[in-house]
PDB file of C-alpha atoms and ligand atoms in Angstrom:
ATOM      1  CA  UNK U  23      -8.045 -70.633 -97.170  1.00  0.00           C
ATOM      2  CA  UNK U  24      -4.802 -71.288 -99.016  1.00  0.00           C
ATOM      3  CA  UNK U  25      -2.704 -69.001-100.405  1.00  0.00           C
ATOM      4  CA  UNK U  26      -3.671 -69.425-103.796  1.00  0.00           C
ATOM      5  CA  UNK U  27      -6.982 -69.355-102.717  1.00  0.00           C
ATOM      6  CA  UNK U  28      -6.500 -65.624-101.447  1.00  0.00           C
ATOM      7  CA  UNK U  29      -4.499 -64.700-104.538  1.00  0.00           C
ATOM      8  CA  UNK U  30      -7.469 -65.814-106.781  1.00  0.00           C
ATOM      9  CA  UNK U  31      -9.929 -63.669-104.397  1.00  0.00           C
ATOM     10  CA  UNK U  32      -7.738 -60.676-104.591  1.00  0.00           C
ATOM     11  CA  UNK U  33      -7.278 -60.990-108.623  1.00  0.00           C
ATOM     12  CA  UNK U  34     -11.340 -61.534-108.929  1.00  0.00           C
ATOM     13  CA  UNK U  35     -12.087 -58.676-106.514  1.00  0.00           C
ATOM     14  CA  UNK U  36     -10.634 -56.259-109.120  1.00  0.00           C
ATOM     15  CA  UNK U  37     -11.793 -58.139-112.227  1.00  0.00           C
ATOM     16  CA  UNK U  38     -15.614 -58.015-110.158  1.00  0.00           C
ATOM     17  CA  UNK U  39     -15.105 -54.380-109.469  1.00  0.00           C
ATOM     18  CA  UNK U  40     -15.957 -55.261-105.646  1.00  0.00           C
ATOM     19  CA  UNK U  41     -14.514 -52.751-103.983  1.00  0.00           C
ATOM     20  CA  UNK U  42     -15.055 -54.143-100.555  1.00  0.00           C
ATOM     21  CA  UNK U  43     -13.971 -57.594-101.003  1.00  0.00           C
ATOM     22  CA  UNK U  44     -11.232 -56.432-102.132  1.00  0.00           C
ATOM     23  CA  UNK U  45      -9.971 -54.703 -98.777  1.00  0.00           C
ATOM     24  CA  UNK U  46     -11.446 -57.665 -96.962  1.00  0.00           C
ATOM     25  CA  UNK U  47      -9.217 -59.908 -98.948  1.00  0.00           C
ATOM     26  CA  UNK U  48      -6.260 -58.016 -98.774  1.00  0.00           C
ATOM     27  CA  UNK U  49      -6.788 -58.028 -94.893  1.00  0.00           C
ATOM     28  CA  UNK U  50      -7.184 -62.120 -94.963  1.00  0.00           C
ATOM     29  CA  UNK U  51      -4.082 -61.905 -97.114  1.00  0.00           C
ATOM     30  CA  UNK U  52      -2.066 -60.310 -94.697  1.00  0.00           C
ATOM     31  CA  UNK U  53      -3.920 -62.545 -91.680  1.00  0.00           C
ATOM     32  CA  UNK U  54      -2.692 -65.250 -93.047  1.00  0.00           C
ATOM     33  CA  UNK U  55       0.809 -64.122 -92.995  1.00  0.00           C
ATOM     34  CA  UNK U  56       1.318 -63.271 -96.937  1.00  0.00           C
ATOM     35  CA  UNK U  57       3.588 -61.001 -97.853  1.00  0.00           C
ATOM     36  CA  UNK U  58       2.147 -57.486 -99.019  1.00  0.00           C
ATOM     37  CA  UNK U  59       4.503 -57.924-102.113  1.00  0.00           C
ATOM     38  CA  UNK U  60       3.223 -61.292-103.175  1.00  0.00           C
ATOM     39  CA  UNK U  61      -0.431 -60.095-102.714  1.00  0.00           C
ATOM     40  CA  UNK U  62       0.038 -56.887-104.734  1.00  0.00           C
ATOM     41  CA  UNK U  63       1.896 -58.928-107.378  1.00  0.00           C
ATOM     42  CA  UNK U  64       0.181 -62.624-107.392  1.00  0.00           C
ATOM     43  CA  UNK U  65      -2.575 -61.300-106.964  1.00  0.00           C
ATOM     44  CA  UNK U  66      -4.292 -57.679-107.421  1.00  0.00           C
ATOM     45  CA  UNK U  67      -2.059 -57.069-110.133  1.00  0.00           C
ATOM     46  CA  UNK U  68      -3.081 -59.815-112.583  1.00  0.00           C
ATOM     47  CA  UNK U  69      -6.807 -58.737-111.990  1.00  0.00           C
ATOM     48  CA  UNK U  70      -5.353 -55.231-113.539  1.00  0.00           C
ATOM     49  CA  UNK U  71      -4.360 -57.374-116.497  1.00  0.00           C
ATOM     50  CA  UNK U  72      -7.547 -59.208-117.080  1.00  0.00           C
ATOM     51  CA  UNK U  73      -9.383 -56.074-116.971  1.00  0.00           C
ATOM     52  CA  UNK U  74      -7.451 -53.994-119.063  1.00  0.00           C
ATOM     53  CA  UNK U  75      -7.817 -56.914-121.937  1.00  0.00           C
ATOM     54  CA  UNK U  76     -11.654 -57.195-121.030  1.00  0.00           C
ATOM     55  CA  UNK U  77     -11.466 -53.158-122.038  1.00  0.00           C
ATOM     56  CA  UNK U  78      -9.343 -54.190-124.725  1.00  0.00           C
ATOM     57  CA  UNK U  79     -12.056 -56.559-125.994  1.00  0.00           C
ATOM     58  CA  UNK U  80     -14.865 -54.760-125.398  1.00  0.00           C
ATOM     59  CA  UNK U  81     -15.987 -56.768-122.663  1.00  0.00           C
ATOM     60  CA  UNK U  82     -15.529 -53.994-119.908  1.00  0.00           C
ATOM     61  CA  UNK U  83     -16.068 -50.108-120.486  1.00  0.00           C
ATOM     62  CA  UNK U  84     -14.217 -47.349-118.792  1.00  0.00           C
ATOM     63  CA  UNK U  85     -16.498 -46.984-115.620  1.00  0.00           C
ATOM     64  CA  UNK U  86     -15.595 -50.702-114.514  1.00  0.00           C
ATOM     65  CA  UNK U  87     -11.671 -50.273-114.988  1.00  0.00           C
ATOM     66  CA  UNK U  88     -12.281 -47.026-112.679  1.00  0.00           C
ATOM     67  CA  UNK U  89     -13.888 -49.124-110.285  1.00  0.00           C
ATOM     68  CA  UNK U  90     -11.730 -51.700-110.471  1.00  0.00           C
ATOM     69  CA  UNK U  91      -9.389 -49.257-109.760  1.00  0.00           C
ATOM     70  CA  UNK U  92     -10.697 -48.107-106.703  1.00  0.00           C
ATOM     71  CA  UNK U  93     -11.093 -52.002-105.657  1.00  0.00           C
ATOM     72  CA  UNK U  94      -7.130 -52.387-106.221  1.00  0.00           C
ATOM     73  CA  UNK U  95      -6.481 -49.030-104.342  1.00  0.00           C
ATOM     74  CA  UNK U  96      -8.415 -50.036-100.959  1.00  0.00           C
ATOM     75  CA  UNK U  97      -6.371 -52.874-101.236  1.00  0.00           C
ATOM     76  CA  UNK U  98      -2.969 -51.058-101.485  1.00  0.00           C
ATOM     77  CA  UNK U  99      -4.058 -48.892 -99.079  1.00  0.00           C
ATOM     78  CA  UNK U 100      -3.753 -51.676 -96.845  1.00  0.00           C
ATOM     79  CA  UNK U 101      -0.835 -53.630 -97.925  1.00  0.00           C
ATOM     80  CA  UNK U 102       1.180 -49.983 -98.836  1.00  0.00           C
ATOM     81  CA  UNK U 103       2.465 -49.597 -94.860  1.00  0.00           C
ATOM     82  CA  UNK U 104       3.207 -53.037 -94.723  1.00  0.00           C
ATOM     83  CA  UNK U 105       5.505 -52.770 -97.837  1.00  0.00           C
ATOM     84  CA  UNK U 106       7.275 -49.330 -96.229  1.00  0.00           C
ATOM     85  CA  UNK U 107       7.967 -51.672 -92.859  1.00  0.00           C
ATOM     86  CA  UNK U 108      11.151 -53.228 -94.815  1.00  0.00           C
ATOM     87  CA  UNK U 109      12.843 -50.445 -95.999  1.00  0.00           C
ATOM     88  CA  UNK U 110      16.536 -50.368 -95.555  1.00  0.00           C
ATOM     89  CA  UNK U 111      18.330 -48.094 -93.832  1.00  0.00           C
ATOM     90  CA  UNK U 112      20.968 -47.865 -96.562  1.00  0.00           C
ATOM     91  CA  UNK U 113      20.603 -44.482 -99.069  1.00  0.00           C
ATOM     92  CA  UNK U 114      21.323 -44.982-102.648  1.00  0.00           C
ATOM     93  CA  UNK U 115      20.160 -42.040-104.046  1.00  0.00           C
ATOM     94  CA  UNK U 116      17.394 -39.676-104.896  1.00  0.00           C
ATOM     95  CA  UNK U 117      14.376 -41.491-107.795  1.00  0.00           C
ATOM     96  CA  UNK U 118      12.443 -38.424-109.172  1.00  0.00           C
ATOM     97  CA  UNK U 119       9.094 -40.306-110.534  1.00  0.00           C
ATOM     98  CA  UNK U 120       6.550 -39.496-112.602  1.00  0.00           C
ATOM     99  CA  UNK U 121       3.778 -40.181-115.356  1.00  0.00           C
ATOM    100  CA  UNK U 122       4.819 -38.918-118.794  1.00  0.00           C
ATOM    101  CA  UNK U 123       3.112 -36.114-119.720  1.00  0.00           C
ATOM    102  CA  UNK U 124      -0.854 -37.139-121.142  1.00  0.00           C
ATOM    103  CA  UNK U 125      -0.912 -40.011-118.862  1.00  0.00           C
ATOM    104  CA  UNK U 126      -2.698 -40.200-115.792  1.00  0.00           C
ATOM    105  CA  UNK U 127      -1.999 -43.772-114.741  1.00  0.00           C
ATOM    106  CA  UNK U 128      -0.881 -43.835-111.786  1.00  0.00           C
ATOM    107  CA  UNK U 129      -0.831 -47.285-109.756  1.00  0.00           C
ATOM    108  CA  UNK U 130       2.221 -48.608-111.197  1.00  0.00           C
ATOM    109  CA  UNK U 131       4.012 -45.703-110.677  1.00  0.00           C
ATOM    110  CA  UNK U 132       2.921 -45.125-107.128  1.00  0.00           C
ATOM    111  CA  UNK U 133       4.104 -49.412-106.851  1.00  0.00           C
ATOM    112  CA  UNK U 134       7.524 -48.515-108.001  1.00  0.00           C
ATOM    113  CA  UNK U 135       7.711 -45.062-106.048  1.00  0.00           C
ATOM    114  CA  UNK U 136       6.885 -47.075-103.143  1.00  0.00           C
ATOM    115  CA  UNK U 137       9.278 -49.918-104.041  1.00  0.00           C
ATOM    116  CA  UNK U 138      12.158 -47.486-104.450  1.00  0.00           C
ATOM    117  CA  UNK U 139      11.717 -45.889-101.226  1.00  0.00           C
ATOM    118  CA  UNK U 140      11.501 -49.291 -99.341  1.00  0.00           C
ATOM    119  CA  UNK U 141      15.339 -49.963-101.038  1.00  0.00           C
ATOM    120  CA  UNK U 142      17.131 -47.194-100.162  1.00  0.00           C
ATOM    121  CA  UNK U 143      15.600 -44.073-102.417  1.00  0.00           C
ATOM    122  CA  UNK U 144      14.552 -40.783-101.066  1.00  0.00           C
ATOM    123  CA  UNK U 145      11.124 -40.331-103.310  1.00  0.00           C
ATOM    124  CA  UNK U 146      10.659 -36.855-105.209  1.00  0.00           C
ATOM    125  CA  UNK U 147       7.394 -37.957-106.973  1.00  0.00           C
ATOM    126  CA  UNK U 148       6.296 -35.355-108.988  1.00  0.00           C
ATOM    127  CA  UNK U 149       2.966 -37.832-109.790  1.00  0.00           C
ATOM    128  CA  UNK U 150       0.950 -37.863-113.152  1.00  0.00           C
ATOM    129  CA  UNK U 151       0.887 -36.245-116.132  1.00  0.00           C
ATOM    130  CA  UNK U 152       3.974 -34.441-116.054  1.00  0.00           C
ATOM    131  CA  UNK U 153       5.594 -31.862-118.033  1.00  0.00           C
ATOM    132  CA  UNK U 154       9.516 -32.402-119.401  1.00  0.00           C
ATOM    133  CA  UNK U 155      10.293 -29.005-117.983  1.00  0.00           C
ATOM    134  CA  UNK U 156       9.015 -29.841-114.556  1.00  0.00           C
ATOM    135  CA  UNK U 157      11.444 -32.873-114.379  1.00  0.00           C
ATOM    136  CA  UNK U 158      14.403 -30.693-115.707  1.00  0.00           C
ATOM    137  CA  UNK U 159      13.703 -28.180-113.324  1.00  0.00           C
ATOM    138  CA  UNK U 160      13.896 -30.588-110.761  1.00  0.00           C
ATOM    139  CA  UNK U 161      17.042 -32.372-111.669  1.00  0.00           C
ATOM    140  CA  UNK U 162      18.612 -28.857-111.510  1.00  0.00           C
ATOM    141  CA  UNK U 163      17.397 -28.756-108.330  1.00  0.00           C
ATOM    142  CA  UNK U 164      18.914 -31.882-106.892  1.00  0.00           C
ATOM    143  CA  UNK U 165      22.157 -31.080-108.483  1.00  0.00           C
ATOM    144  CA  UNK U 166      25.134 -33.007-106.854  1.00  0.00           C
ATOM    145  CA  UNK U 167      23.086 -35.673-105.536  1.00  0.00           C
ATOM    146  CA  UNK U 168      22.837 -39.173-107.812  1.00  0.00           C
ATOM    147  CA  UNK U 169      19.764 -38.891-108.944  1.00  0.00           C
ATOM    148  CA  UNK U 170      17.788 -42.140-110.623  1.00  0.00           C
ATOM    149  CA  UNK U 171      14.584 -40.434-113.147  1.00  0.00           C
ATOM    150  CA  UNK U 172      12.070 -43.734-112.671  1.00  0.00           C
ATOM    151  CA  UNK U 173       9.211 -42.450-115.266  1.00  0.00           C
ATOM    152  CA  UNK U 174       5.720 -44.314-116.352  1.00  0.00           C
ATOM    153  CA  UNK U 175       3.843 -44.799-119.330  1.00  0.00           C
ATOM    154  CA  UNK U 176       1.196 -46.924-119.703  1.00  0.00           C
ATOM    155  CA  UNK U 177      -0.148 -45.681-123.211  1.00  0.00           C
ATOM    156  CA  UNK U 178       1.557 -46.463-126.825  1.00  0.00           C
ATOM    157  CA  UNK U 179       0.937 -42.216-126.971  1.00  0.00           C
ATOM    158  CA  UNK U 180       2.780 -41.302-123.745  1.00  0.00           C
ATOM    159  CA  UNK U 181       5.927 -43.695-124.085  1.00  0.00           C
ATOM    160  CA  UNK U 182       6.643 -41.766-127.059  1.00  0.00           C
ATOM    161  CA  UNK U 183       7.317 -39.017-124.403  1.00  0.00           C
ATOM    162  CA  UNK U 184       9.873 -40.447-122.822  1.00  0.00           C
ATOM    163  CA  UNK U 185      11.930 -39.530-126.601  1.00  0.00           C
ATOM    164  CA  UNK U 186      11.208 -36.248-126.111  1.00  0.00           C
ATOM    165  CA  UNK U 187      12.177 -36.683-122.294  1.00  0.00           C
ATOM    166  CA  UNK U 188      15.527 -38.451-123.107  1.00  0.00           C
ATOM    167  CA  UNK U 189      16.135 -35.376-125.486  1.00  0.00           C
ATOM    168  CA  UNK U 190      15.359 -32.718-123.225  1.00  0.00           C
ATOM    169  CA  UNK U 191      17.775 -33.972-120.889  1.00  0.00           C
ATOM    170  CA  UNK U 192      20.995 -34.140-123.687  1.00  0.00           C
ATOM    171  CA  UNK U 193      19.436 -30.882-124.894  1.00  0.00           C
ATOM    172  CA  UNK U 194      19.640 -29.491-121.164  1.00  0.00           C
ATOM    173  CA  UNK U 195      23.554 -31.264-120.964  1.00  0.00           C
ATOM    174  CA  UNK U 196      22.143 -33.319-118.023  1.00  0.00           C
ATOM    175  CA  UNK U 197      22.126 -36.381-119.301  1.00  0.00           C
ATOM    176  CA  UNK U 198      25.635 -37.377-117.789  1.00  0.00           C
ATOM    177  CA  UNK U 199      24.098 -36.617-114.144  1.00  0.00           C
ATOM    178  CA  UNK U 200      21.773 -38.490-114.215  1.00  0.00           C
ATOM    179  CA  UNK U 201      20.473 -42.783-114.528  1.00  0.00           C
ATOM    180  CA  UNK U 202      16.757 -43.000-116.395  1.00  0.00           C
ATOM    181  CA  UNK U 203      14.991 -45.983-116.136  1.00  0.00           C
ATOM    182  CA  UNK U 204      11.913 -46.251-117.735  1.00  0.00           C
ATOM    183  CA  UNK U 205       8.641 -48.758-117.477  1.00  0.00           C
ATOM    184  CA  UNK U 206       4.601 -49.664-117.774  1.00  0.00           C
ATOM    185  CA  UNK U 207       3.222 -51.779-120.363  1.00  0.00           C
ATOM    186  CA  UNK U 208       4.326 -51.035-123.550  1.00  0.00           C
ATOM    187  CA  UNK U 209       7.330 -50.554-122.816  1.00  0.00           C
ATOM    188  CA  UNK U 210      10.159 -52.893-123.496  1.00  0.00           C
ATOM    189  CA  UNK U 211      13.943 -53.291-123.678  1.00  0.00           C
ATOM    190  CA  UNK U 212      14.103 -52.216-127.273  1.00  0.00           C
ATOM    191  CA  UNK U 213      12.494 -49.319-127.267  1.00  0.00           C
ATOM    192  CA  UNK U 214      14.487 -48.354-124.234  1.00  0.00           C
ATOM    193  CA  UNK U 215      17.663 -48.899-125.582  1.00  0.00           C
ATOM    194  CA  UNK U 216      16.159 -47.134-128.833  1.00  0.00           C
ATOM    195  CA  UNK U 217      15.782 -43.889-127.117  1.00  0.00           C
ATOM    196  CA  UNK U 218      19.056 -44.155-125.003  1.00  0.00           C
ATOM    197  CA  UNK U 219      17.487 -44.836-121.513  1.00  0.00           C
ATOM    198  CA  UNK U 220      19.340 -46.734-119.051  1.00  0.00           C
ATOM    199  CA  UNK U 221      17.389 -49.849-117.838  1.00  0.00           C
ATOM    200  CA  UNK U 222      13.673 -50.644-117.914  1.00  0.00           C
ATOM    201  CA  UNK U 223      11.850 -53.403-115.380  1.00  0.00           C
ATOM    202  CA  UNK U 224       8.483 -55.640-115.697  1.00  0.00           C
ATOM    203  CA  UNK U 225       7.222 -54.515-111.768  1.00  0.00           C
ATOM    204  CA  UNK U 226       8.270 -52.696-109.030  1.00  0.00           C
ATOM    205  CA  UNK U 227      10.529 -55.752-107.281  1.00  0.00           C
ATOM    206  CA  UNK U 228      12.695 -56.165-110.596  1.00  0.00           C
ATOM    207  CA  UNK U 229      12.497 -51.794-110.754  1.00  0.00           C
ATOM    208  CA  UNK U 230      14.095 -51.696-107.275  1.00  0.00           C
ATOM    209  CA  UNK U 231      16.806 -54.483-107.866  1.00  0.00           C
ATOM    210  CA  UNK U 232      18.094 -53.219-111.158  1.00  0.00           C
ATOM    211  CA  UNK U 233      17.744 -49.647-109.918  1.00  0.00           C
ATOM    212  CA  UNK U 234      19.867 -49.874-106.533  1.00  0.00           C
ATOM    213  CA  UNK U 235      22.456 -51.634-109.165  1.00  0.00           C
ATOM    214  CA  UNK U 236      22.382 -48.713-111.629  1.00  0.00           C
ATOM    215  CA  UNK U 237      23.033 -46.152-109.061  1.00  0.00           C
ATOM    216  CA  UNK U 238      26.330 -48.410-108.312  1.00  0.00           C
TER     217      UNK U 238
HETATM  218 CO1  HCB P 308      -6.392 -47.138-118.922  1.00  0.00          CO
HETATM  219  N1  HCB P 308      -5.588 -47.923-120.504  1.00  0.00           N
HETATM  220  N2  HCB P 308      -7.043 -45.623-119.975  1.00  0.00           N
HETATM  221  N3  HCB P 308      -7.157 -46.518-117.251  1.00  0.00           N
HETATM  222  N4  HCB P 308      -5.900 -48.763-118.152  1.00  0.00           N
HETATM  223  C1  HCB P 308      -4.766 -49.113-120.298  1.00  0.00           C
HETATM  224  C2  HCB P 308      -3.343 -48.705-119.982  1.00  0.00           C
HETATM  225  C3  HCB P 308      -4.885 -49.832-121.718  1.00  0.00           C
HETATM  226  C4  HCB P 308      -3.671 -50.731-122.067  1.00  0.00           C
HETATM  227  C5  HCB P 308      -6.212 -50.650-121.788  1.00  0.00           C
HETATM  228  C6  HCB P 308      -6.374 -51.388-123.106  1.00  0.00           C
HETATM  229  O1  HCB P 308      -6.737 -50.793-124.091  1.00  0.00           O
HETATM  230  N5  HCB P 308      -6.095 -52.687-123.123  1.00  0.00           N
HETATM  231  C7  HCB P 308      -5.077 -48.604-122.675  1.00  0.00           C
HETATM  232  C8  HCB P 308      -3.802 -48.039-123.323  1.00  0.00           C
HETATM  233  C9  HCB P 308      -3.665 -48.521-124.756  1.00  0.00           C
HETATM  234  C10 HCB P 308      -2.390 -48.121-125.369  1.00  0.00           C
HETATM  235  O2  HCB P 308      -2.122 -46.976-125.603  1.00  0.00           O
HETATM  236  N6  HCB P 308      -1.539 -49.109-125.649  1.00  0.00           N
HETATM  237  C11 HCB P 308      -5.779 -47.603-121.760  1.00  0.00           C
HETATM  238  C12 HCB P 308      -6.517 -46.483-122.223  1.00  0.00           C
HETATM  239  C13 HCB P 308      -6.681 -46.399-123.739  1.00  0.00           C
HETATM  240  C14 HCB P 308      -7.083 -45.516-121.353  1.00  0.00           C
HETATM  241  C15 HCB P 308      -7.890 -44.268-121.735  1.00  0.00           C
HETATM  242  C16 HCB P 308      -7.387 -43.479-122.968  1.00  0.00           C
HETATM  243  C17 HCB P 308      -9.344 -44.702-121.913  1.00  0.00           C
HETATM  244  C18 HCB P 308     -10.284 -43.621-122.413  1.00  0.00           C
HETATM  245  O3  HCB P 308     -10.421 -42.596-121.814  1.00  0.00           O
HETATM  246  N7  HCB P 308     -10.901 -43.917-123.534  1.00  0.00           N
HETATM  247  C19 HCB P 308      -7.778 -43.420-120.441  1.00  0.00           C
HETATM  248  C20 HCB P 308      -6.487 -42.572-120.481  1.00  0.00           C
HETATM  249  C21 HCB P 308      -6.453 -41.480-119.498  1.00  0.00           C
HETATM  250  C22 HCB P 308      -5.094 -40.808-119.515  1.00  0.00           C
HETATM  251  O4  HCB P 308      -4.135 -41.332-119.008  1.00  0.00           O
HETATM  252  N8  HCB P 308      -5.030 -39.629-120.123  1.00  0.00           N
HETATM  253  C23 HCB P 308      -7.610 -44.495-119.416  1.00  0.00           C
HETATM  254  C24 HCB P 308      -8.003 -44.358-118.092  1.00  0.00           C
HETATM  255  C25 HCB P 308      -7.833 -45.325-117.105  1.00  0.00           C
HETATM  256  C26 HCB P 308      -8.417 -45.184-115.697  1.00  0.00           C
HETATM  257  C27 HCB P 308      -8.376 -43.750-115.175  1.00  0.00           C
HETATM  258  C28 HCB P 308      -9.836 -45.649-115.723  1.00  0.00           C
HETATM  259  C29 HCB P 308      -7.555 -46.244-114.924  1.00  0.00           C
HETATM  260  C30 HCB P 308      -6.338 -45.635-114.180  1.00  0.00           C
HETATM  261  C31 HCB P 308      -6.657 -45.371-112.725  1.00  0.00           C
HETATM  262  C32 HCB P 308      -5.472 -44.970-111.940  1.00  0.00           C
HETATM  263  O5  HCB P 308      -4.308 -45.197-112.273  1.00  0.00           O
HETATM  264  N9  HCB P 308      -5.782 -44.344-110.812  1.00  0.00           N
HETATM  265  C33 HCB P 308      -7.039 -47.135-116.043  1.00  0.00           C
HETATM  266  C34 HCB P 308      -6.483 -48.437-115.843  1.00  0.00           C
HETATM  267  C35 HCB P 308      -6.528 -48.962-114.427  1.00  0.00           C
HETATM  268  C36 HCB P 308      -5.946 -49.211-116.903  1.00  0.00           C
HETATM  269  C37 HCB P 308      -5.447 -50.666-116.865  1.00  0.00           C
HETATM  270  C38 HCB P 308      -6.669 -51.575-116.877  1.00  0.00           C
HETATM  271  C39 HCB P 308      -4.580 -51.103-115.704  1.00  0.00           C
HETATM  272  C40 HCB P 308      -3.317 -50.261-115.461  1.00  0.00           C
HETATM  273  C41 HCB P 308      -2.781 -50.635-114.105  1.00  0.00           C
HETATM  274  O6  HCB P 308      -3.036 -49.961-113.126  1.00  0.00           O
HETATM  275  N10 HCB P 308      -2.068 -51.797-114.007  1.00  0.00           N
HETATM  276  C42 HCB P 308      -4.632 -50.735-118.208  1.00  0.00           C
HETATM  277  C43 HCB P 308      -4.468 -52.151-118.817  1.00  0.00           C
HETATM  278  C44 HCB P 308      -3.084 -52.708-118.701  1.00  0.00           C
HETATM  279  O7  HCB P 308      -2.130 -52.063-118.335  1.00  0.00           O
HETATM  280  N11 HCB P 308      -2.949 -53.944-119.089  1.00  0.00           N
HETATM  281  C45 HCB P 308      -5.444 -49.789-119.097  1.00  0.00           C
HETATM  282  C46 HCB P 308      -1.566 -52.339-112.737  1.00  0.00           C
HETATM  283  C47 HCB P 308      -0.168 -51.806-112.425  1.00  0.00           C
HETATM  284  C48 HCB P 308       0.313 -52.430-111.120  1.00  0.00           C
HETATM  285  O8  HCB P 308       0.699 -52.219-113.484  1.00  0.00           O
HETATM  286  O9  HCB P 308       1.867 -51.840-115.683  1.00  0.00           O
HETATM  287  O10 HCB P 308       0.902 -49.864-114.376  1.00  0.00           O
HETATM  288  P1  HCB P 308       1.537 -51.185-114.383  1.00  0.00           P
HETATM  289  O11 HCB P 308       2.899 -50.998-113.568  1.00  0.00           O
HETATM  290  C49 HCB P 308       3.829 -52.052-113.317  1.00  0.00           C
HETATM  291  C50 HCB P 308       4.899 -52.224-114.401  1.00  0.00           C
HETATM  292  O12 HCB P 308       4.530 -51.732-115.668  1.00  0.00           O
HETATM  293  C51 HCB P 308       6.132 -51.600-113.838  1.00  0.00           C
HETATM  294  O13 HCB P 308       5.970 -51.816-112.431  1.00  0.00           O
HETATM  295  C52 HCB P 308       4.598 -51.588-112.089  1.00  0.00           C
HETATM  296  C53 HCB P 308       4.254 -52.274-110.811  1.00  0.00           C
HETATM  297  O14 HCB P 308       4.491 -53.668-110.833  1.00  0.00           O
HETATM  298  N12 HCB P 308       6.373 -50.158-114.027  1.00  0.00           N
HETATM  299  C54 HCB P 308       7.620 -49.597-114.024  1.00  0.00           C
HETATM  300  C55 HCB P 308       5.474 -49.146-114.133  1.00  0.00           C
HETATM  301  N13 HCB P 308       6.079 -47.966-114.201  1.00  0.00           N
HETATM  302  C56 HCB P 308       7.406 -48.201-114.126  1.00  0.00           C
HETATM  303  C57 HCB P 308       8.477 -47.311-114.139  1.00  0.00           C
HETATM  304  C58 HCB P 308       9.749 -47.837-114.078  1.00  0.00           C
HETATM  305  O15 HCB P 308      10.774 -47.002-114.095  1.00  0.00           O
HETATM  306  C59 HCB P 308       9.956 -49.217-113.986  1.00  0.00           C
HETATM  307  C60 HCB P 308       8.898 -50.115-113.954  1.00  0.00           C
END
């Protein structure tokens, strides 16, 4: 089978909401010498994208974007390890990441949190749905150490949050101490610079690169 050929089994999987082809196919991806990076990227995540504008058209209802869900995370549960294999030695900093508060979407961030740890990041995720207090409290906690706040939003509703976030953090007089990058669909570079973030990235490759660079 060529690579493309696995790609377009991996995307379909998730689109078909088969949950054990999906594995299967991530295995034959890696059996045939893929990377886990190009997999997740090429392949599972488009299939996210075609499902979520199946929703979007009415096409698909919420029980098949749960199981497609579960498809794409039997797959990273398989590729995941192989990802952690390259991470550097080198430490850049500490990424607290999250889910803005109302959002429980959680495979891009757990991508990125992944991603970030494989580049140099010690990982304090503090997972979904999180509270602006919780990530202050935790920034105190880390104080004196760089610290990179890498948060998700996948919904219009939530990325308003990260306002509020970049707020409570001038409000708190952290701001200086610490580098916010922000990402997930709807989010883009001028709503980001709009609410005073630092950087924002399309996946979890570009999230890593332009995060080891901030924390320069
Ligand atoms: Co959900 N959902 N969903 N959903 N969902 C979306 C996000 C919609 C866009 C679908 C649509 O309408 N087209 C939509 C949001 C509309 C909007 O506000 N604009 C939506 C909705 C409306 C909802 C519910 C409200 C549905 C309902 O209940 N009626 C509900 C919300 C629940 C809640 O959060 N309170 C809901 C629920 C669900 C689940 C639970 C069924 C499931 C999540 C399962 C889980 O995470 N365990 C789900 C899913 C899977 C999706 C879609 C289909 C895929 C999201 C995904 O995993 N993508 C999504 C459609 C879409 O996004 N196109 C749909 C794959 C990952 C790899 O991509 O973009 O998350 P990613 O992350 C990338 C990238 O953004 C970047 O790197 C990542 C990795 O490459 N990145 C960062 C992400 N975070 C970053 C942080 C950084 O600092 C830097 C880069």
């Amino acid at each position: 089978m060529s690579d493309q050929e696995i790609l377009n089994k991996l995307r379909d999987t998730v689109v078909t909401q088969d949950i054990s082809g999906c594995t299967a196919a991530a295995k034959e991806a890696l059996e045939a010498g893929m990377s886990a990076f190009d997999a997740i990227n090429g392949g599972l995540s488009p299939g996210m994208k075609i499902v979520g504008d199946k929703y979007e058209l009415g096409e698909l209802y919420l029980p098949h974007i749960m199981m497609s869900a579960k498809a794409m995370d039997g797959a990273m549960a398989i590729l995941a390890p192989e990802l952690e294999k390259d991470k550097t030695g080198e430490n850049v900093g500490t990424a607290i990441t999250f889910v803005q508060q109302g959002d429980i979407h959680e495979i891009g961030h757990r991508l990125v949190s992944i991603m970030l740890g494989v580049n140099g990041f010690d990982i304090v995720d503090l997972g979904v749905d999180v509270q602006n207090e919780r990530i202050i409290a935790e920034i105190k906690e880390l104080k004196g150490k760089k610290i990179l706040l890498a948060g998700s939003a996948l919904m219009t509703t939530s990325m308003m949050g990260q306002k509020d976030t970049m707020e409570a953090l001038e409000n708190e007089g952290l701001r200086d101490s610490v580098k916010v990058m922000f990402g997930g669909a709807p989010v883009s570079e001028k709503w980001v610079k709009e609410i005073k973030a630092d950087a924002t990235a399309r996946n979890a490759a570009d999230a890593a690169r332009i995060a080891v660079k901030l924390m320069k």
